[in-house]
PDB file of C-alpha atoms in Angstrom:
ATOM      1  CA  MET A  18      40.633 125.052-108.397  1.00  0.00           C
ATOM      2  CA  LYS A  19      42.053 125.627-111.612  1.00  0.00           C
ATOM      3  CA  GLN A  20      39.298 128.535-111.933  1.00  0.00           C
ATOM      4  CA  LYS A  21      40.851 129.461-108.289  1.00  0.00           C
ATOM      5  CA  THR A  22      44.170 129.005-108.940  1.00  0.00           C
ATOM      6  CA  THR A  23      44.492 131.482-112.215  1.00  0.00           C
ATOM      7  CA  LEU A  24      42.002 133.678-110.112  1.00  0.00           C
ATOM      8  CA  TYR A  25      45.173 133.496-107.774  1.00  0.00           C
ATOM      9  CA  SER A  26      47.774 134.221-110.136  1.00  0.00           C
ATOM     10  CA  LEU A  27      45.925 137.378-111.964  1.00  0.00           C
ATOM     11  CA  VAL A  28      45.902 138.896-108.275  1.00  0.00           C
ATOM     12  CA  LYS A  29      50.258 137.825-107.375  1.00  0.00           C
ATOM     13  CA  TRP A  30      51.300 139.752-111.408  1.00  0.00           C
ATOM     14  CA  THR A  31      49.049 142.580-111.237  1.00  0.00           C
ATOM     15  CA  PHE A  32      50.321 143.031-107.659  1.00  0.00           C
ATOM     16  CA  TYR A  33      54.006 142.351-108.925  1.00  0.00           C
ATOM     17  CA  ILE A  34      53.600 145.106-112.163  1.00  0.00           C
ATOM     18  CA  SER A  35      51.843 147.178-109.921  1.00  0.00           C
ATOM     19  CA  VAL A  36      54.507 147.696-107.417  1.00  0.00           C
ATOM     20  CA  ILE A  37      57.475 148.211-110.600  1.00  0.00           C
ATOM     21  CA  MET A  38      54.890 150.707-112.460  1.00  0.00           C
ATOM     22  CA  GLY A  39      54.046 152.979-108.896  1.00  0.00           C
ATOM     23  CA  ALA A  40      58.203 152.877-108.237  1.00  0.00           C
ATOM     24  CA  VAL A  41      59.281 153.538-111.869  1.00  0.00           C
ATOM     25  CA  GLY A  42      56.518 155.875-112.172  1.00  0.00           C
ATOM     26  CA  PHE A  43      57.049 157.173-109.017  1.00  0.00           C
ATOM     27  CA  TRP A  44      60.712 158.680-109.643  1.00  0.00           C
ATOM     28  CA  PHE A  45      60.979 160.036-113.096  1.00  0.00           C
ATOM     29  CA  ARG A  46      57.315 161.869-112.542  1.00  0.00           C
ATOM     30  CA  ASN A  47      59.643 164.966-112.132  1.00  0.00           C
ATOM     31  CA  ASP A  48      61.246 164.769-115.705  1.00  0.00           C
ATOM     32  CA  PHE A  49      60.067 167.085-117.985  1.00  0.00           C
ATOM     33  CA  PRO A  50      59.024 167.515-121.454  1.00  0.00           C
ATOM     34  CA  ALA A  51      61.313 168.040-123.790  1.00  0.00           C
ATOM     35  CA  ALA A  52      61.841 171.542-124.462  1.00  0.00           C
ATOM     36  CA  ASN A  53      60.391 170.941-127.534  1.00  0.00           C
ATOM     37  CA  GLU A  54      57.108 168.641-126.632  1.00  0.00           C
ATOM     38  CA  ARG A  55      56.790 171.132-123.929  1.00  0.00           C
ATOM     39  CA  ILE A  56      53.412 173.575-123.676  1.00  0.00           C
ATOM     40  CA  ILE A  57      54.363 176.763-122.195  1.00  0.00           C
ATOM     41  CA  ASP A  58      51.704 179.370-120.864  1.00  0.00           C
ATOM     42  CA  PRO A  59      51.967 182.805-123.322  1.00  0.00           C
ATOM     43  CA  GLN A  60      51.916 185.043-119.592  1.00  0.00           C
ATOM     44  CA  VAL A  61      55.480 181.908-118.800  1.00  0.00           C
ATOM     45  CA  ALA A  62      57.335 182.949-121.402  1.00  0.00           C
ATOM     46  CA  LYS A  63      57.480 187.388-120.092  1.00  0.00           C
ATOM     47  CA  GLU A  64      58.729 189.521-117.633  1.00  0.00           C
ATOM     48  CA  PRO A  65      58.043 189.618-114.686  1.00  0.00           C
ATOM     49  CA  LEU A  66      56.281 192.862-114.113  1.00  0.00           C
ATOM     50  CA  GLN A  67      57.637 194.790-110.646  1.00  0.00           C
ATOM     51  CA  ASN A  68      56.695 198.517-109.871  1.00  0.00           C
ATOM     52  CA  LYS A  69      57.361 200.388-106.528  1.00  0.00           C
ATOM     53  CA  VAL A  70      54.117 201.150-103.952  1.00  0.00           C
ATOM     54  CA  ASN A  71      53.142 203.547-101.984  1.00  0.00           C
ATOM     55  CA  LYS A  72      51.508 201.828 -99.358  1.00  0.00           C
ATOM     56  CA  GLU A  73      51.604 201.741 -95.380  1.00  0.00           C
ATOM     57  CA  SER A  74      52.583 198.836 -93.261  1.00  0.00           C
ATOM     58  CA  PHE A  75      50.078 196.585 -91.814  1.00  0.00           C
ATOM     59  CA  LYS A  76      49.781 194.081 -89.329  1.00  0.00           C
ATOM     60  CA  LEU A  77      47.786 190.429 -88.947  1.00  0.00           C
ATOM     61  CA  MET A  78      47.996 187.429 -86.617  1.00  0.00           C
ATOM     62  CA  ARG A  79      47.704 184.277 -87.708  1.00  0.00           C
ATOM     63  CA  ASN A  80      48.797 180.981 -85.208  1.00  0.00           C
ATOM     64  CA  GLY A  81      48.169 184.244 -82.193  1.00  0.00           C
ATOM     65  CA  VAL A  82      51.746 185.567 -83.930  1.00  0.00           C
ATOM     66  CA  VAL A  83      51.157 188.706 -85.261  1.00  0.00           C
ATOM     67  CA  TYR A  84      52.940 189.823 -87.518  1.00  0.00           C
ATOM     68  CA  GLU A  85      54.338 193.345 -89.926  1.00  0.00           C
ATOM     69  CA  VAL A  86      54.235 193.482 -93.512  1.00  0.00           C
ATOM     70  CA  ASN A  87      56.052 196.595 -95.101  1.00  0.00           C
ATOM     71  CA  PRO A  88      54.940 196.413 -98.951  1.00  0.00           C
ATOM     72  CA  LEU A  89      57.930 198.108-101.265  1.00  0.00           C
ATOM     73  CA  TYR A  90      56.540 196.831-104.679  1.00  0.00           C
ATOM     74  CA  GLU A  91      53.680 195.288-106.589  1.00  0.00           C
ATOM     75  CA  TYR A  92      55.358 192.331-107.780  1.00  0.00           C
ATOM     76  CA  GLU A  93      53.843 190.016-111.278  1.00  0.00           C
ATOM     77  CA  LEU A  94      55.221 186.703-112.011  1.00  0.00           C
ATOM     78  CA  SER A  95      54.689 183.749-114.779  1.00  0.00           C
ATOM     79  CA  GLY A  96      56.643 180.545-114.074  1.00  0.00           C
ATOM     80  CA  LEU A  97      57.258 177.255-114.294  1.00  0.00           C
ATOM     81  CA  VAL A  98      57.579 175.497-111.094  1.00  0.00           C
ATOM     82  CA  VAL A  99      60.788 173.326-110.967  1.00  0.00           C
ATOM     83  CA  SER A 100      61.281 172.622-107.142  1.00  0.00           C
ATOM     84  CA  LEU A 101      59.312 173.284-104.620  1.00  0.00           C
ATOM     85  CA  ASN A 102      59.048 172.637-101.371  1.00  0.00           C
ATOM     86  CA  HIS A 103      55.694 173.781 -98.906  1.00  0.00           C
ATOM     87  CA  HIS A 104      55.708 175.016 -94.860  1.00  0.00           C
ATOM     88  CA  ASP A 105      53.712 174.452 -91.685  1.00  0.00           C
ATOM     89  CA  GLY A 106      55.720 176.420 -89.163  1.00  0.00           C
ATOM     90  CA  LYS A 107      55.419 173.403 -86.509  1.00  0.00           C
ATOM     91  CA  PHE A 108      58.857 172.243 -87.414  1.00  0.00           C
ATOM     92  CA  GLY A 109      62.849 174.413 -88.719  1.00  0.00           C
ATOM     93  CA  LEU A 110      63.461 176.965 -88.702  1.00  0.00           C
ATOM     94  CA  HIS A 111      59.681 177.868 -89.440  1.00  0.00           C
ATOM     95  CA  LYS A 112      58.716 176.373 -85.732  1.00  0.00           C
ATOM     96  CA  ARG A 113      61.512 178.303 -84.078  1.00  0.00           C
ATOM     97  CA  SER A 114      60.668 181.684 -85.812  1.00  0.00           C
ATOM     98  CA  GLU A 115      56.922 180.997 -85.290  1.00  0.00           C
ATOM     99  CA  ASP A 116      56.965 181.584 -89.089  1.00  0.00           C
ATOM    100  CA  HIS A 117      52.913 180.744 -89.711  1.00  0.00           C
ATOM    101  CA  ILE A 118      52.309 183.146 -93.300  1.00  0.00           C
ATOM    102  CA  ASN A 119      55.723 182.010 -95.730  1.00  0.00           C
ATOM    103  CA  VAL A 120      53.507 178.980 -96.469  1.00  0.00           C
ATOM    104  CA  ALA A 121      55.570 177.556 -99.295  1.00  0.00           C
ATOM    105  CA  ASP A 122      59.038 178.156-101.560  1.00  0.00           C
ATOM    106  CA  LEU A 123      58.107 177.515-105.158  1.00  0.00           C
ATOM    107  CA  CYS A 124      61.586 177.842-107.158  1.00  0.00           C
ATOM    108  CA  VAL A 125      60.177 178.705-110.702  1.00  0.00           C
ATOM    109  CA  VAL A 126      62.144 179.298-114.434  1.00  0.00           C
ATOM    110  CA  TRP A 127      60.583 181.818-116.924  1.00  0.00           C
ATOM    111  CA  GLY A 128      61.893 182.657-120.551  1.00  0.00           C
ATOM    112  CA  VAL A 129      63.956 181.006-122.126  1.00  0.00           C
ATOM    113  CA  ASN A 130      64.654 178.263-119.119  1.00  0.00           C
ATOM    114  CA  ALA A 131      60.987 177.614-119.372  1.00  0.00           C
ATOM    115  CA  LYS A 132      60.938 176.575-122.903  1.00  0.00           C
ATOM    116  CA  GLN A 133      64.507 176.508-124.889  1.00  0.00           C
ATOM    117  CA  VAL A 134      66.216 174.699-122.070  1.00  0.00           C
ATOM    118  CA  ASP A 135      65.699 171.313-121.054  1.00  0.00           C
ATOM    119  CA  LEU A 136      65.178 170.929-117.814  1.00  0.00           C
ATOM    120  CA  ASN A 137      66.060 167.591-117.600  1.00  0.00           C
ATOM    121  CA  GLU A 138      70.110 167.749-117.833  1.00  0.00           C
ATOM    122  CA  PHE A 139      69.659 170.009-114.749  1.00  0.00           C
ATOM    123  CA  ASP A 140      69.027 169.060-110.715  1.00  0.00           C
ATOM    124  CA  PHE A 141      66.903 171.488-108.766  1.00  0.00           C
ATOM    125  CA  TRP A 142      66.308 170.979-105.481  1.00  0.00           C
ATOM    126  CA  ASN A 143      65.025 173.797-102.034  1.00  0.00           C
ATOM    127  CA  GLY A 144      66.286 173.812 -98.583  1.00  0.00           C
ATOM    128  CA  GLU A 145      64.408 175.099 -96.221  1.00  0.00           C
ATOM    129  CA  PHE A 146      64.827 178.836 -97.768  1.00  0.00           C
ATOM    130  CA  THR A 147      67.675 178.372-101.236  1.00  0.00           C
ATOM    131  CA  CYS A 148      66.378 176.698-104.516  1.00  0.00           C
ATOM    132  CA  ASN A 149      69.548 175.139-105.712  1.00  0.00           C
ATOM    133  CA  TYR A 150      70.837 173.818-108.484  1.00  0.00           C
ATOM    134  CA  LEU A 151      72.825 172.162-110.927  1.00  0.00           C
ATOM    135  CA  THR A 152      74.077 170.399-114.307  1.00  0.00           C
ATOM    136  CA  LYS A 153      76.706 169.028-115.823  1.00  0.00           C
ATOM    137  CA  ASN A 154      75.382 169.720-118.930  1.00  0.00           C
ATOM    138  CA  SER A 155      77.927 172.345-120.596  1.00  0.00           C
ATOM    139  CA  LEU A 156      75.433 172.945-123.669  1.00  0.00           C
ATOM    140  CA  GLN A 157      72.290 173.565-121.443  1.00  0.00           C
ATOM    141  CA  ALA A 158      74.073 175.823-119.159  1.00  0.00           C
ATOM    142  CA  ARG A 159      75.447 178.225-121.617  1.00  0.00           C
ATOM    143  CA  LEU A 160      72.159 178.368-122.724  1.00  0.00           C
ATOM    144  CA  PHE A 161      70.268 178.731-119.100  1.00  0.00           C
ATOM    145  CA  LYS A 162      70.029 182.195-117.494  1.00  0.00           C
ATOM    146  CA  ASP A 163      70.073 182.874-114.749  1.00  0.00           C
ATOM    147  CA  ASN A 164      68.636 185.886-114.130  1.00  0.00           C
ATOM    148  CA  GLN A 165      65.092 183.850-115.458  1.00  0.00           C
ATOM    149  CA  LEU A 166      64.715 181.300-112.237  1.00  0.00           C
ATOM    150  CA  SER A 167      63.821 182.916-108.690  1.00  0.00           C
ATOM    151  CA  ASN A 168      62.836 181.173-105.266  1.00  0.00           C
ATOM    152  CA  ASN A 169      59.901 182.740-103.424  1.00  0.00           C
ATOM    153  CA  HIS A 170      58.551 182.666-100.274  1.00  0.00           C
ATOM    154  CA  LEU A 171      55.185 182.788-100.718  1.00  0.00           C
ATOM    155  CA  VAL A 172      53.531 185.048 -97.954  1.00  0.00           C
ATOM    156  CA  ALA A 173      49.635 183.597 -97.392  1.00  0.00           C
ATOM    157  CA  VAL A 174      46.705 184.824 -94.584  1.00  0.00           C
ATOM    158  CA  ASP A 175      43.749 184.015 -96.416  1.00  0.00           C
ATOM    159  CA  GLU A 176      42.554 179.856 -96.845  1.00  0.00           C
ATOM    160  CA  PHE A 177      41.390 180.517 -99.907  1.00  0.00           C
ATOM    161  CA  ILE A 178      45.495 181.251-101.222  1.00  0.00           C
ATOM    162  CA  ARG A 179      47.108 178.912 -99.021  1.00  0.00           C
ATOM    163  CA  GLU A 180      45.054 175.754 -99.996  1.00  0.00           C
ATOM    164  CA  LYS A 181      45.365 176.785-103.851  1.00  0.00           C
ATOM    165  CA  ILE A 182      48.881 176.919-103.454  1.00  0.00           C
ATOM    166  CA  ALA A 183      49.062 173.796-101.300  1.00  0.00           C
ATOM    167  CA  ASP A 184      47.836 171.638-104.234  1.00  0.00           C
ATOM    168  CA  VAL A 185      51.028 173.003-106.328  1.00  0.00           C
ATOM    169  CA  LYS A 186      53.317 170.590-107.740  1.00  0.00           C
ATOM    170  CA  VAL A 187      56.830 170.504-109.910  1.00  0.00           C
ATOM    171  CA  GLY A 188      55.623 171.294-113.601  1.00  0.00           C
ATOM    172  CA  ASP A 189      52.568 173.244-113.100  1.00  0.00           C
ATOM    173  CA  GLN A 190      52.284 176.600-114.601  1.00  0.00           C
ATOM    174  CA  ILE A 191      51.830 178.741-111.958  1.00  0.00           C
ATOM    175  CA  TYR A 192      51.213 182.602-111.698  1.00  0.00           C
ATOM    176  CA  LEU A 193      50.848 184.974-108.488  1.00  0.00           C
ATOM    177  CA  LYS A 194      50.698 188.920-107.532  1.00  0.00           C
ATOM    178  CA  GLY A 195      51.810 190.391-105.062  1.00  0.00           C
ATOM    179  CA  TRP A 196      53.732 193.076-102.935  1.00  0.00           C
ATOM    180  CA  LEU A 197      57.860 192.419-102.697  1.00  0.00           C
ATOM    181  CA  SER A 198      58.067 192.522 -98.767  1.00  0.00           C
ATOM    182  CA  GLU A 199      59.794 192.782 -95.684  1.00  0.00           C
ATOM    183  CA  TYR A 200      58.118 190.726 -92.784  1.00  0.00           C
ATOM    184  CA  ARG A 201      58.806 190.655 -88.743  1.00  0.00           C
ATOM    185  CA  ASN A 202      57.164 188.906 -86.315  1.00  0.00           C
ATOM    186  CA  HIS A 203      58.328 189.301 -82.120  1.00  0.00           C
ATOM    187  CA  LEU A 204      61.259 187.079 -83.251  1.00  0.00           C
ATOM    188  CA  GLY A 205      62.903 188.620 -85.915  1.00  0.00           C
ATOM    189  CA  SER A 206      62.259 189.656 -89.558  1.00  0.00           C
ATOM    190  CA  ARG A 207      62.284 188.986 -93.409  1.00  0.00           C
ATOM    191  CA  GLY A 208      64.078 191.147 -96.215  1.00  0.00           C
ATOM    192  CA  THR A 209      63.587 189.983 -99.983  1.00  0.00           C
ATOM    193  CA  SER A 210      65.263 190.462-103.601  1.00  0.00           C
ATOM    194  CA  ILE A 211      63.593 193.296-105.301  1.00  0.00           C
ATOM    195  CA  THR A 212      66.080 192.340-108.744  1.00  0.00           C
ATOM    196  CA  ARG A 213      66.652 189.268-110.908  1.00  0.00           C
ATOM    197  CA  ASP A 214      69.939 189.137-111.097  1.00  0.00           C
ATOM    198  CA  ASP A 215      70.914 189.320-108.081  1.00  0.00           C
ATOM    199  CA  THR A 216      72.685 185.936-106.424  1.00  0.00           C
ATOM    200  CA  GLY A 217      73.503 184.477-103.418  1.00  0.00           C
ATOM    201  CA  ASN A 218      71.411 185.053 -99.303  1.00  0.00           C
ATOM    202  CA  GLY A 219      69.312 187.367 -99.805  1.00  0.00           C
ATOM    203  CA  ALA A 220      67.957 186.935-103.520  1.00  0.00           C
ATOM    204  CA  CYS A 221      65.039 186.018-102.769  1.00  0.00           C
ATOM    205  CA  GLU A 222      61.967 186.781-103.724  1.00  0.00           C
ATOM    206  CA  THR A 223      59.116 187.432-100.574  1.00  0.00           C
ATOM    207  CA  ILE A 224      56.064 188.208-101.962  1.00  0.00           C
ATOM    208  CA  TYR A 225      52.014 189.083 -99.738  1.00  0.00           C
ATOM    209  CA  ILE A 226      50.392 186.511-102.292  1.00  0.00           C
ATOM    210  CA  ASN A 227      46.780 189.198-103.344  1.00  0.00           C
ATOM    211  CA  ASP A 228      46.300 185.673-105.665  1.00  0.00           C
ATOM    212  CA  PHE A 229      47.532 182.724-106.802  1.00  0.00           C
ATOM    213  CA  LYS A 230      46.896 180.358-109.660  1.00  0.00           C
ATOM    214  CA  ILE A 231      47.900 176.937-111.078  1.00  0.00           C
ATOM    215  CA  LEU A 232      47.808 178.089-115.246  1.00  0.00           C
ATOM    216  CA  ASP A 233      48.703 174.520-115.828  1.00  0.00           C
ATOM    217  CA  SER A 234      49.669 171.245-114.667  1.00  0.00           C
ATOM    218  CA  MET A 235      51.913 168.778-116.715  1.00  0.00           C
ATOM    219  CA  GLN A 236      51.184 164.955-118.021  1.00  0.00           C
ATOM    220  CA  THR A 237      53.349 163.221-118.498  1.00  0.00           C
ATOM    221  CA  SER A 238      53.172 159.357-119.404  1.00  0.00           C
ATOM    222  CA  TRP A 239      55.618 158.925-116.052  1.00  0.00           C
ATOM    223  CA  ARG A 240      52.742 160.040-114.100  1.00  0.00           C
ATOM    224  CA  THR A 241      49.905 157.946-116.039  1.00  0.00           C
ATOM    225  CA  ILE A 242      52.182 155.036-115.387  1.00  0.00           C
ATOM    226  CA  TYR A 243      52.292 156.259-111.671  1.00  0.00           C
ATOM    227  CA  SER A 244      49.289 156.666-111.207  1.00  0.00           C
ATOM    228  CA  MET A 245      47.807 153.259-113.081  1.00  0.00           C
ATOM    229  CA  GLY A 246      50.470 151.687-110.670  1.00  0.00           C
ATOM    230  CA  LEU A 247      48.410 152.996-107.165  1.00  0.00           C
ATOM    231  CA  TRP A 248      45.205 151.559-108.893  1.00  0.00           C
ATOM    232  CA  GLY A 249      47.026 148.700-109.367  1.00  0.00           C
ATOM    233  CA  LEU A 250      48.226 147.946-106.116  1.00  0.00           C
ATOM    234  CA  LEU A 251      45.009 149.135-105.159  1.00  0.00           C
ATOM    235  CA  PHE A 252      42.834 146.865-107.016  1.00  0.00           C
ATOM    236  CA  SER A 253      44.999 144.081-105.901  1.00  0.00           C
ATOM    237  CA  ALA A 254      45.003 144.751-102.830  1.00  0.00           C
ATOM    238  CA  LEU A 255      41.159 144.454-102.850  1.00  0.00           C
ATOM    239  CA  ILE A 256      40.605 141.171-104.765  1.00  0.00           C
ATOM    240  CA  TRP A 257      43.440 139.305-102.425  1.00  0.00           C
ATOM    241  CA  VAL A 258      41.253 140.966 -99.276  1.00  0.00           C
ATOM    242  CA  TRP A 259      38.045 139.444-100.364  1.00  0.00           C
ATOM    243  CA  GLY A 260      39.606 136.240-102.044  1.00  0.00           C
ATOM    244  CA  VAL A 261      41.325 135.736 -98.469  1.00  0.00           C
ATOM    245  CA  GLY A 262      38.248 136.520 -96.558  1.00  0.00           C
ATOM    246  CA  THR A 263      35.942 134.058 -98.718  1.00  0.00           C
ATOM    247  CA  GLY A 264      38.439 131.300 -99.622  1.00  0.00           C
ATOM    248  CA  ARG A 265      39.669 131.165-102.585  1.00  0.00           C
ATOM    249  CA  PHE A 266      43.330 131.860-101.767  1.00  0.00           C
ATOM    250  CA  LYS A 267      43.214 128.974 -99.095  1.00  0.00           C
TER     251      LYS A 267
END
């Protein structure tokens, strides 16, 4: 009986501790490493590349909807993801406008913002089509460069590229290449920003993606704690089921 009681207590406390670890780790999972501990890919320190392109518009189809894409500029961007919104065309304005090709919005920073700014002093969040940020730290606000942040509407139809974009998480360092583009379907159209110096409505880049890579993923102690909490919950649940099934915990 003592052995059974010891096992029961072990499972019970493993469950309680795992719940706490999972909850705390989840809450802080998107905290960034300190600026002096952040390892930034050299590409992320660079400005985006943009060149005028002479390419005719083209049509494509997805989910039975025909779209016309008009490329304006070749565009390359490497950045650190600070906020994101994945889309599947089944909700909100994407559903109403039958937009099945805008697979995600990625809000990214680069340059000084990625290397020197204390990003944990900022709140970043995505609306359906926007990226927003706020800080109460005046020193970090002065250091932060508005023209080294962009919200990017990613347009993709290639399944391999769409799957890679779907894997992106906050803290990932990404590389993308494509065309700054306008596109339309029978219900409406979407334009694109062509400068990093604009703000407000229409300031987002709309990019038809030809190449996409995750250069590096953020690994922090909070994410490790979160993962350990999940594994602890799974372990304790399995032992509990075994204990009840075998009569050990009656």
